């Protein structure tokens, strides 16, 4: 169990009558990069929201970093070392880039409880450094992000996870809105994480990307995990047939 | 052309063409408004609104008028500071006027003198208990306690039961007014000690208002608290996912609003040398109007204390302007209503305009 970073057993989430996630058994080992694929509405983001405790699960168990965990909210998950780029990005439109990057964990000059004085210079410098890694172009960091492009916003969210030390990074469709250059850059960030042995869960609809970056592919369909395949044992065609339901995973999973 | 790259990725932008702060527009509105009153005054009354036209008084400006403009908005302005941070963080506070009433009554009864003209103070609430001629810190602390308690109830209701701020503070508005009336069974409470009376004397309300405005402008800009106000008002879900403790923050926001309303009550009752149960009626709406006129967005996330201060001045100019033009007080009320709605409509337009320009 020692090299398992994250494990879920029978993780289930229902929204009223909607069975968004049913009995998900999932494992992630040290240094491993796992892709989650599946159609729209397959339950991928729901799975992430249960792990990060943005929502409270209906049933099931989660182990992280060697212990069973029951996070009370996203703060606890983050404090335990899970950094997440949520699909809806979780950004505050009326704040500028540095404020968003450091949202909820601002660097302070003097600690005066809630009235702690912010270290704005430091946060600005760190933001510039973090954004350079994503290759995004943002003309003025002091503008609010309200009118920034989808890709710029996405890079802010990605830069956020890369700025803080963590034990597990989860990215929910991080390159969905990005241009060619920015996508390549984000993929480079992910490769760097791999080289540093940092585990990652990547949700993506991009087959090429998944095969380029990940060791293992887990397919969700209608709230269930229908396939869990090592990259070398499968190919794009195979994955697509699991996603569409042409192939069902029961046999393989049982084997 | 001064093109500088302040951003990342080598994209250039013209630093000179940065959009000016929203407060500047509000300030412009203030200047235009003053100019309008000045023009009307010159043309129809042969008198100046802003400038000194009397030969027996020194100075370029009509200082008496300037003082009145700011003095009459100072007390509501103190409340508006609290209301501004409430609105920025996505809430609303309808209870501030009633908190003023209740706090004025309760605090004043701990600020009374024992004897008036050699006789026992006829209005003293706690004469029998010997609670008269107390040091000024006592009524001050009592007031802060009242504001804190009211804010705590507001904040806890909003944070934990998740009822809309509009409803929670409406409840407090009615309840606090009830407390104000019940406290002395409708009797006014008068004859404060000299030290209590000093708090609201002369230009003291203005000094207190502006000092608090500066303090809170700094808090909203440079502290974690301020940052979180904007974050929560902008996108509460994002703030929650980013690890901000929403419930705690909201409670603190309403507590601060309550304490500021209580301070306004102290200044008001000190200035009037009496407290009455009807004090502060409708102040909550005036305070909200000042904020909205000052560019604070009712949908949260945008605005500033500076904006609200300018909004308060616009308010003061309008009231003084009407007096200057010798228009009835009735018109003031009517126009105030139009201004409040107008400011909200303007806010909506501003948001749509921003979206179009993007
Ligand atoms: N709060 C909610 N209330 C009710 N139903 C919900 C809620 N959140 C998600 N669902 C439903 O749960 C299902 C799974 O949604 P989820 O967001 O996990 O999909 P996804 O796999 O991430 O899809 P996509 O690729 O489009 O992001 C969907 O049918 C969705 O409508
Ligand atoms: Mg999703």
Coordinates of C-alpha atoms in Angstrom, one line a residue, chain B residues 2-128:
Chain B
X2 CA 5.1 55.1 -24.6
X3 CA 4.7 51.5 -25.3
X4 CA 5.8 49.3 -22.5
X5 CA 5.5 45.7 -21.8
X6 CA 4.2 45.2 -18.3
X7 CA 2.8 41.8 -18.9
X8 CA 4.2 38.3 -19.6
X9 CA 4.8 36.7 -23.0
X10 CA 6.1 39.8 -24.6
X11 CA 2.7 41.3 -25.5
X12 CA 2.9 45.1 -25.6
X13 CA 0.3 47.4 -24.5
X14 CA 0.1 51.1 -24.1
X15 CA 0.5 52.0 -20.5
X16 CA -0.9 55.4 -21.1
X17 CA -4.1 54.0 -22.4
X18 CA -4.9 52.2 -19.3
X19 CA -8.6 52.5 -18.5
X20 CA -9.1 55.1 -15.8
X21 CA -10.4 54.1 -12.4
X22 CA -14.1 53.9 -12.1
X23 CA -13.9 56.4 -9.2
X24 CA -12.9 59.0 -11.7
X25 CA -16.2 58.9 -13.5
X26 CA -18.0 59.3 -10.2
X27 CA -15.8 62.3 -9.4
X28 CA -16.6 63.8 -12.8
X29 CA -20.3 63.4 -12.0
X30 CA -19.8 65.3 -8.8
X31 CA -18.0 68.1 -10.6
X32 CA -20.7 68.3 -13.2
X33 CA -23.4 68.4 -10.6
X34 CA -21.8 71.2 -8.7
X35 CA -21.4 73.1 -12.0
X36 CA -25.1 72.6 -12.8
X37 CA -26.1 74.1 -9.4
X38 CA -23.6 76.9 -9.9
X39 CA -25.0 77.7 -13.3
X40 CA -28.6 77.6 -12.2
X41 CA -27.8 79.7 -9.1
X42 CA -26.0 82.4 -11.2
X43 CA -28.7 82.5 -13.9
X44 CA -31.9 82.3 -11.8
X45 CA -30.9 83.5 -8.3
X46 CA -27.9 85.7 -9.0
X47 CA -26.1 83.9 -6.3
X48 CA -23.2 81.4 -6.3
X49 CA -23.5 77.8 -5.0
X50 CA -19.8 77.2 -4.5
X51 CA -18.1 80.6 -4.2
X52 CA -18.2 83.2 -1.5
X53 CA -20.3 86.2 -2.7
X54 CA -20.4 88.1 0.6
X55 CA -18.0 90.9 1.2
X56 CA -18.1 90.6 5.0
X57 CA -16.8 87.0 4.9
X58 CA -13.2 86.2 3.9
X59 CA -12.3 83.3 1.5
X60 CA -12.9 82.3 -2.1
X61 CA -15.3 79.5 -1.4
X62 CA -18.6 79.5 0.5
X63 CA -17.1 77.6 3.4
X64 CA -20.3 77.4 5.3
X65 CA -21.9 75.6 2.5
X66 CA -19.0 73.2 1.9
X67 CA -19.1 72.3 5.6
X68 CA -22.8 71.7 5.5
X69 CA -22.5 69.5 2.4
X70 CA -20.0 67.2 4.1
X71 CA -21.4 67.5 7.6
X72 CA -24.8 66.3 6.7
X73 CA -23.6 63.2 5.0
X74 CA -20.9 62.3 7.5
X75 CA -23.1 60.2 9.8
X76 CA -24.8 58.2 7.1
X77 CA -21.4 58.1 5.4
X78 CA -20.0 56.2 8.4
X79 CA -22.7 53.6 7.8
X80 CA -22.1 53.6 4.1
X81 CA -18.5 52.5 4.7
X82 CA -19.8 49.4 6.4
X83 CA -22.5 48.9 3.8
X84 CA -19.9 49.2 1.0
X85 CA -17.8 46.3 2.2
X86 CA -21.0 44.3 2.7
X87 CA -22.1 45.0 -0.9
X88 CA -18.6 44.3 -2.3
X89 CA -18.7 40.9 -0.7
X90 CA -22.0 40.1 -2.4
X91 CA -24.5 40.9 0.4
X92 CA -26.8 43.7 1.4
X93 CA -27.5 45.3 4.8
X94 CA -31.0 46.8 5.4
X95 CA -30.6 46.8 9.2
X96 CA -28.1 49.6 9.6
X97 CA -30.7 52.4 10.2
X98 CA -32.5 50.4 12.9
X99 CA -29.2 49.5 14.5
X100 CA -28.5 53.2 14.7
X101 CA -31.8 53.7 16.5
X102 CA -31.4 50.8 19.0
X103 CA -27.7 51.6 19.7
X104 CA -28.4 55.3 20.2
X105 CA -31.0 54.5 22.8
X106 CA -29.0 51.9 24.7
X107 CA -25.7 53.7 24.5
X108 CA -27.1 57.1 25.5
X109 CA -28.6 55.7 28.7
X110 CA -25.1 54.9 29.9
X111 CA -23.9 58.4 29.0
X112 CA -26.3 60.5 31.1
X113 CA -25.5 63.0 33.8
X114 CA -26.9 62.6 37.3
X115 CA -28.1 66.2 37.8
X116 CA -29.6 68.8 35.5
X117 CA -29.6 72.4 36.8
X118 CA -29.2 71.0 40.4
X119 CA -32.1 68.6 40.1
X120 CA -31.9 64.9 39.5
X121 CA -31.8 64.2 35.7
X122 CA -35.5 63.6 34.8
X123 CA -34.6 61.5 31.8
X124 CA -31.9 59.3 33.4
X125 CA -32.6 55.6 32.7
X126 CA -30.3 54.2 35.4
X127 CA -30.3 57.0 38.0
X128 CA -31.5 54.6 40.8

